[in-house]
Amino acid sequence: MRPLFHPAIEDVRPEAILHALADPSRAAIFAKIMQAGCVEACSAVSAVGDRVIPKSSLSNHFKVLREAGLIRSERHGVEVRNHSRWIEVEARFPGLLAGIINAYASDVGPDLRAAETSTSR
Amino acid sequence: MRPLFHPAIEDVRPEAILHALADPSRAAIFAKIMQAGCVEACSAVSAVGDRVIPKSSLSNHFKVLREAGLIRSERHGVEVRNHSRWIEVEARFPGLLAGIINAYASDVGPDLRAAETSTSR
DNA sequence: CCGTTAGTTCCGAAGTTCCGAACTATGGGT
DNA sequence: ACCCATAGTTCGGAACTTCGGAACTAACGG
């Protein structure tokens, strides 16, 4: 098993961050890692919304987030702990993550409201 | 030729914006449209940096930006004028575009200084 | 040393992107 | 009215990416 690769913060590219967070599942995973005190085992995120994510896809999502420089992953025995790199990324690209996370947060609200109120569609 | 489709601002999704701007060429095109007084003919963006973009790819880039809700395109005779929808998008997702554009702007500087000669992705 | 749990790798199917070539639409010149 | 030039779009195939099931590896507990 290869050691987990993490880019140095100065090698982190905006397009990689946008690409990583352009997937709603990954954005949700990243948001969850931040909320949950910046630590989370991969398997704690077995589903996003009502959708179950297969292990292999999950593994890949974490890899994309890691290689984009958004999270730091450490093996602890049999499991992997993921920390958000928010502080570093914020220092390098101020306002970027806040803007993205807020955008998703303010989008989910209206969407859920609309979907729930229009039961007969 | 089909009329150009523009999503209503409330139908604009964060993932579409991130996906559109996750491509550095598109981000550069969008930044240019905003700088240039919010109006620009497609062909005025024939190249990004030192890279020439084929017409068909350009057409597709503008389509992606338009359908993400980032620009508004109007046919004026033989050409198409593109306006940024910054104000609308800013109202819906405050800070999102500023964060992204700043991230690219602050990335190009270091990149040009250090790695423009040997960057490979 | 075997079983279990957590994650990774492999690989084929499905989807997306890129770009050259052919096409359409508009306006100007004669 | 016609043709030509210019500006964009559409088509289609090759190259690339993503998804997910099955097989694999790694660490720990009995």
Short mmCIF file of C-alpha atoms (C1' of nucleotides) in Angstrom, two decimals:
data_model
loop_
_atom_site.label_atom_id
_atom_site.label_comp_id
_atom_site.label_asym_id
_atom_site.label_seq_id
_atom_site.Cartn_x
_atom_site.Cartn_y
_atom_site.Cartn_z
CA MET A 1 0.00 0.00 0.00
CA ARG A 2 1.51 3.26 -1.11
CA PRO A 3 2.02 6.00 1.44
CA LEU A 4 -0.61 8.70 1.10
CA PHE A 5 0.55 11.63 -1.00
CA HIS A 6 -0.21 15.21 0.06
CA PRO A 7 0.76 18.23 -2.00
CA ALA A 8 2.61 21.05 -0.28
CA ILE A 9 0.26 23.99 0.18
CA GLU A 10 2.17 26.07 -2.37
CA ASP A 11 1.64 23.32 -4.96
CA VAL A 12 -2.13 23.37 -4.49
CA ARG A 13 -3.90 24.63 -7.60
CA PRO A 14 -7.24 26.39 -7.71
CA GLU A 15 -8.50 24.24 -10.58
CA ALA A 16 -7.83 21.08 -8.54
CA ILE A 17 -9.84 22.46 -5.63
CA LEU A 18 -12.72 23.49 -7.88
CA HIS A 19 -12.67 20.16 -9.65
CA ALA A 20 -12.68 18.31 -6.34
CA LEU A 21 -15.58 20.31 -4.94
CA ALA A 22 -17.54 20.43 -8.21
CA ASP A 23 -18.85 16.99 -7.25
CA PRO A 24 -21.67 17.40 -4.72
CA SER A 25 -20.78 14.11 -3.00
CA ARG A 26 -17.22 15.27 -2.47
CA ALA A 27 -18.33 18.71 -1.35
CA ALA A 28 -20.64 17.05 1.18
CA ILE A 29 -17.83 14.80 2.40
CA PHE A 30 -15.51 17.77 2.76
CA ALA A 31 -18.15 19.83 4.58
CA LYS A 32 -18.73 16.92 6.93
CA ILE A 33 -15.03 16.51 7.68
CA MET A 34 -14.84 20.16 8.61
CA GLN A 35 -17.93 20.15 10.82
CA ALA A 36 -16.89 16.95 12.59
CA GLY A 37 -13.94 18.53 14.37
CA CYS A 38 -11.67 17.99 11.40
CA VAL A 39 -11.37 14.23 11.99
CA GLU A 40 -13.35 11.45 10.37
CA ALA A 41 -12.83 7.83 9.39
CA CYS A 42 -13.59 7.16 5.72
CA SER A 43 -16.26 4.62 6.50
CA ALA A 44 -18.11 7.19 8.63
CA VAL A 45 -19.20 8.68 5.31
CA SER A 46 -20.87 5.63 3.81
CA ALA A 47 -23.67 7.66 2.27
CA VAL A 48 -24.33 11.21 1.11
CA GLY A 49 -27.94 12.22 1.40
CA ASP A 50 -29.95 9.11 0.58
CA ARG A 51 -27.37 7.77 -1.81
CA VAL A 52 -25.04 4.93 -0.78
CA ILE A 53 -21.53 5.33 -2.11
CA PRO A 54 -19.58 2.16 -2.91
CA LYS A 55 -16.29 1.69 -1.10
CA SER A 56 -14.20 2.02 -4.23
CA SER A 57 -15.85 5.29 -5.19
CA LEU A 58 -15.47 6.60 -1.64
CA SER A 59 -11.80 5.70 -1.67
CA ASN A 60 -11.43 7.60 -4.90
CA HIS A 61 -13.32 10.64 -3.57
CA PHE A 62 -10.97 10.84 -0.61
CA LYS A 63 -8.02 10.52 -2.94
CA VAL A 64 -9.25 13.42 -5.08
CA LEU A 65 -9.81 15.60 -2.01
CA ARG A 66 -6.39 14.66 -0.65
CA GLU A 67 -4.52 15.33 -3.89
CA ALA A 68 -6.35 18.63 -4.35
CA GLY A 69 -4.84 19.65 -1.01
CA LEU A 70 -8.16 19.90 0.80
CA ILE A 71 -7.63 17.18 3.38
CA ARG A 72 -4.79 15.40 5.15
CA SER A 73 -5.19 11.65 5.65
CA GLU A 74 -3.33 9.55 8.20
CA ARG A 75 -3.45 5.82 8.66
CA HIS A 76 -4.26 4.90 12.24
CA GLY A 77 -4.13 1.16 12.42
CA VAL A 78 -6.84 -0.21 10.21
CA GLU A 79 -8.57 3.09 9.58
CA VAL A 80 -7.73 6.44 8.00
CA ARG A 81 -8.33 9.76 9.76
CA ASN A 82 -9.00 12.77 7.61
CA HIS A 83 -8.28 16.32 8.68
CA SER A 84 -9.38 19.37 6.79
CA ARG A 85 -6.55 21.61 5.57
CA TRP A 86 -8.93 24.60 5.73
CA ILE A 87 -6.47 26.84 7.58
CA GLU A 88 -3.67 26.32 5.08
CA VAL A 89 -5.99 26.64 2.09
CA GLU A 90 -7.63 29.73 3.56
CA ALA A 91 -4.21 31.33 3.96
CA ARG A 92 -3.33 30.60 0.36
CA PHE A 93 -6.72 31.35 -1.25
CA PRO A 94 -8.64 33.61 1.13
CA GLY A 95 -12.40 33.30 0.92
CA LEU A 96 -12.37 30.45 -1.60
CA LEU A 97 -13.57 27.61 0.61
CA ALA A 98 -16.02 29.78 2.53
CA GLY A 99 -17.60 30.90 -0.73
CA ILE A 100 -17.94 27.34 -2.00
CA ILE A 101 -19.23 25.82 1.22
CA ASN A 102 -21.73 28.65 1.69
CA ALA A 103 -22.89 28.26 -1.89
CA TYR A 104 -23.68 24.59 -1.34
CA ALA A 105 -25.26 25.29 2.04
CA SER A 106 -27.52 28.01 0.67
CA ASP A 107 -28.39 25.85 -2.30
CA VAL A 108 -29.43 22.74 -0.39
CA GLY A 109 -31.95 24.69 1.70
CA PRO A 110 -34.06 26.03 -1.19
CA ASP A 111 -33.78 22.75 -3.03
CA LEU A 112 -35.08 20.69 -0.13
CA ARG A 113 -37.85 23.19 0.51
CA ALA A 114 -38.97 23.14 -3.12
CA ALA A 115 -38.77 19.36 -3.37
CA GLU A 116 -40.72 18.81 -0.17
CA THR A 117 -43.50 21.32 -0.85
CA SER A 118 -44.21 20.12 -4.37
CA THR A 119 -45.07 16.55 -3.41
CA SER A 120 -47.16 15.94 -6.53
CA ARG A 121 -44.89 16.49 -9.46
CA MET B 1 -29.79 27.74 -34.89
CA ARG B 2 -31.35 27.21 -31.50
CA PRO B 3 -31.96 30.20 -29.30
CA LEU B 4 -29.38 30.47 -26.53
CA PHE B 5 -30.56 28.94 -23.27
CA HIS B 6 -29.95 30.72 -19.98
CA PRO B 7 -30.95 29.25 -16.63
CA ALA B 8 -32.95 31.45 -14.27
CA ILE B 9 -30.72 32.59 -11.42
CA GLU B 10 -32.61 30.43 -8.93
CA ASP B 11 -31.91 27.36 -11.08
CA VAL B 12 -28.17 27.98 -11.04
CA ARG B 13 -26.34 25.24 -9.14
CA PRO B 14 -23.05 25.61 -7.32
CA GLU B 15 -21.64 22.42 -8.82
CA ALA B 16 -22.25 23.77 -12.32
CA ILE B 17 -20.38 26.97 -11.50
CA LEU B 18 -17.48 25.06 -9.96
CA HIS B 19 -17.35 22.68 -12.87
CA ALA B 20 -17.38 25.55 -15.36
CA LEU B 21 -14.60 27.42 -13.58
CA ALA B 22 -12.54 24.30 -12.76
CA ASP B 23 -11.13 24.63 -16.28
CA PRO B 24 -8.42 27.29 -16.30
CA SER B 25 -9.25 28.31 -19.88
CA ARG B 26 -12.86 28.92 -18.96
CA ALA B 27 -11.92 30.72 -15.78
CA ALA B 28 -9.63 32.98 -17.84
CA ILE B 29 -12.40 33.62 -20.37
CA PHE B 30 -14.82 34.46 -17.60
CA ALA B 31 -12.33 36.76 -15.88
CA LYS B 32 -11.73 38.50 -19.19
CA ILE B 33 -15.43 39.02 -19.84
CA MET B 34 -15.78 40.65 -16.46
CA GLN B 35 -12.77 42.93 -16.86
CA ALA B 36 -13.75 43.97 -20.36
CA GLY B 37 -16.81 45.91 -19.24
CA CYS B 38 -18.95 42.81 -19.23
CA VAL B 39 -19.17 42.64 -23.02
CA GLU B 40 -17.05 40.59 -25.37
CA ALA B 41 -17.42 38.88 -28.74
CA CYS B 42 -16.52 35.19 -28.64
CA SER B 43 -13.79 35.55 -31.20
CA ALA B 44 -12.10 38.21 -29.10
CA VAL B 45 -10.92 35.32 -26.92
CA SER B 46 -9.08 33.32 -29.53
CA ALA B 47 -6.30 32.36 -27.14
CA VAL B 48 -5.71 31.96 -23.43
CA GLY B 49 -2.16 32.60 -22.38
CA ASP B 50 0.00 31.20 -25.17
CA ARG B 51 -2.47 28.51 -26.07
CA VAL B 52 -4.73 28.85 -29.13
CA ILE B 53 -8.20 27.49 -28.58
CA PRO B 54 -9.99 26.00 -31.60
CA LYS B 55 -13.33 27.54 -32.52
CA SER B 56 -15.31 24.45 -31.64
CA SER B 57 -13.76 24.24 -28.20
CA LEU B 58 -14.36 27.94 -27.64
CA SER B 59 -17.97 27.57 -28.62
CA ASN B 60 -18.29 24.76 -26.14
CA HIS B 61 -16.56 26.76 -23.37
CA PHE B 62 -19.02 29.62 -23.84
CA LYS B 63 -21.88 27.14 -23.76
CA VAL B 64 -20.67 25.68 -20.47
CA LEU B 65 -20.30 29.14 -18.94
CA ARG B 66 -23.73 30.16 -20.21
CA GLU B 67 -25.50 27.04 -18.96
CA ALA B 68 -23.78 27.32 -15.59
CA GLY B 69 -25.44 30.73 -15.29
CA LEU B 70 -22.18 32.67 -15.33
CA ILE B 71 -22.69 34.65 -18.53
CA ARG B 72 -25.53 35.91 -20.66
CA SER B 73 -25.03 35.67 -24.43
CA GLU B 74 -26.91 37.67 -27.04
CA ARG B 75 -26.68 37.39 -30.77
CA HIS B 76 -25.97 40.75 -32.36
CA GLY B 77 -25.97 40.19 -36.06
CA VAL B 78 -23.16 37.84 -36.90
CA GLU B 79 -21.52 37.94 -33.49
CA VAL B 80 -22.42 37.03 -29.94
CA ARG B 81 -21.97 39.45 -27.03
CA ASN B 82 -21.32 37.97 -23.64
CA HIS B 83 -22.18 39.69 -20.40
CA SER B 84 -21.13 38.49 -17.01
CA ARG B 85 -24.00 37.63 -14.65
CA TRP B 86 -21.73 38.47 -11.70
CA ILE B 87 -24.31 40.65 -9.95
CA GLU B 88 -27.01 37.99 -10.02
CA VAL B 89 -24.62 35.20 -9.04
CA GLU B 90 -23.13 37.32 -6.27
CA ALA B 91 -26.61 37.93 -4.87
CA ARG B 92 -27.35 34.20 -4.88
CA PHE B 93 -23.93 32.89 -3.75
CA PRO B 94 -22.17 35.74 -1.95
CA GLY B 95 -18.39 35.62 -2.13
CA LEU B 96 -18.25 32.59 -4.41
CA LEU B 97 -17.03 34.23 -7.60
CA ALA B 98 -14.71 36.63 -5.80
CA GLY B 99 -13.08 33.71 -4.00
CA ILE B 100 -12.58 31.78 -7.22
CA ILE B 101 -11.32 34.67 -9.31
CA ASN B 102 -8.95 35.77 -6.57
CA ALA B 103 -7.66 32.23 -6.21
CA TYR B 104 -6.76 32.07 -9.89
CA ALA B 105 -5.31 35.58 -9.81
CA SER B 106 -3.10 34.83 -6.82
CA ASP B 107 -2.07 31.53 -8.34
CA VAL B 108 -0.94 32.87 -11.71
CA GLY B 109 1.64 35.17 -10.13
CA PRO B 110 3.68 32.50 -8.31
CA ASP B 111 3.12 30.12 -11.16
CA LEU B 112 4.53 32.50 -13.73
CA ARG B 113 7.49 33.25 -11.52
CA ALA B 114 8.43 29.70 -10.56
CA ALA B 115 7.04 27.03 -12.79
CA GLU B 116 5.70 28.36 -16.07
CA THR B 117 8.67 26.85 -17.89
CA SER B 118 8.31 23.36 -16.45
CA THR B 119 4.67 22.93 -15.38
CA SER B 120 3.19 19.60 -16.35
CA ARG B 121 -0.16 18.33 -15.23
"C1'" DC C 1 -3.23 -18.27 12.38
"C1'" DC C 2 -7.70 -17.46 11.02
"C1'" DG C 3 -11.63 -14.13 10.70
"C1'" DT C 4 -13.13 -9.49 10.48
"C1'" DT C 5 -12.95 -4.83 9.35
"C1'" DA C 6 -11.08 -0.81 6.65
"C1'" DG C 7 -9.35 0.64 2.53
"C1'" DT C 8 -7.02 0.15 -2.02
"C1'" DT C 9 -6.34 -1.56 -6.63
"C1'" DC C 10 -7.85 -3.40 -10.94
"C1'" DC C 11 -10.45 -3.23 -14.91
"C1'" DG C 12 -14.44 -2.92 -18.02
"C1'" DA C 13 -18.51 -0.19 -19.11
"C1'" DA C 14 -20.42 4.30 -19.47
"C1'" DG C 15 -19.86 9.01 -19.84
"C1'" DT C 16 -17.28 13.37 -20.92
"C1'" DT C 17 -14.08 16.31 -23.33
"C1'" DC C 18 -11.43 17.80 -27.18
"C1'" DC C 19 -10.97 19.41 -31.77
"C1'" DG C 20 -11.06 19.10 -37.04
"C1'" DA C 21 -14.39 19.24 -40.64
"C1'" DA C 22 -18.74 20.36 -42.33
"C1'" DC C 23 -22.49 23.24 -41.61
"C1'" DT C 24 -25.67 27.49 -40.68
"C1'" DA C 25 -26.65 32.37 -40.14
"C1'" DT C 26 -25.89 37.22 -40.90
"C1'" DG C 27 -24.32 41.18 -43.19
"C1'" DG C 28 -21.61 43.68 -46.81
"C1'" DG C 29 -20.33 44.44 -51.45
"C1'" DT C 30 -21.34 44.54 -56.22
"C1'" DA D 1 -30.54 39.33 -55.82
"C1'" DC D 2 -26.57 37.08 -55.50
"C1'" DC D 3 -22.24 35.59 -53.65
"C1'" DC D 4 -18.58 35.91 -50.34
"C1'" DA D 5 -16.57 36.51 -45.88
"C1'" DT D 6 -17.04 36.19 -41.12
"C1'" DA D 7 -18.86 34.35 -36.64
"C1'" DG D 8 -20.55 30.46 -34.35
"C1'" DT D 9 -22.62 25.84 -34.03
"C1'" DT D 10 -23.00 20.97 -34.79
"C1'" DC D 11 -21.19 16.42 -35.78
"C1'" DG D 12 -18.40 12.56 -34.87
"C1'" DG D 13 -14.54 9.91 -33.50
"C1'" DA D 14 -10.43 9.46 -30.61
"C1'" DA D 15 -8.62 10.18 -26.01
"C1'" DC D 16 -9.52 10.71 -21.44
"C1'" DT D 17 -12.21 10.35 -16.98
"C1'" DT D 18 -15.43 8.41 -13.80
"C1'" DC D 19 -18.05 4.74 -11.63
"C1'" DG D 20 -18.47 0.55 -9.22
"C1'" DG D 21 -18.06 -4.65 -8.51
"C1'" DA D 22 -14.66 -8.12 -7.42
"C1'" DA D 23 -10.40 -9.30 -5.82
"C1'" DC D 24 -6.78 -7.82 -3.01
"C1'" DT D 25 -3.87 -6.07 1.08
"C1'" DA D 26 -3.10 -4.49 5.90
"C1'" DA D 27 -3.93 -4.32 10.82
"C1'" DC D 28 -5.96 -5.95 14.73
"C1'" DG D 29 -8.54 -9.40 17.94
"C1'" DG D 30 -9.26 -13.66 19.58
#
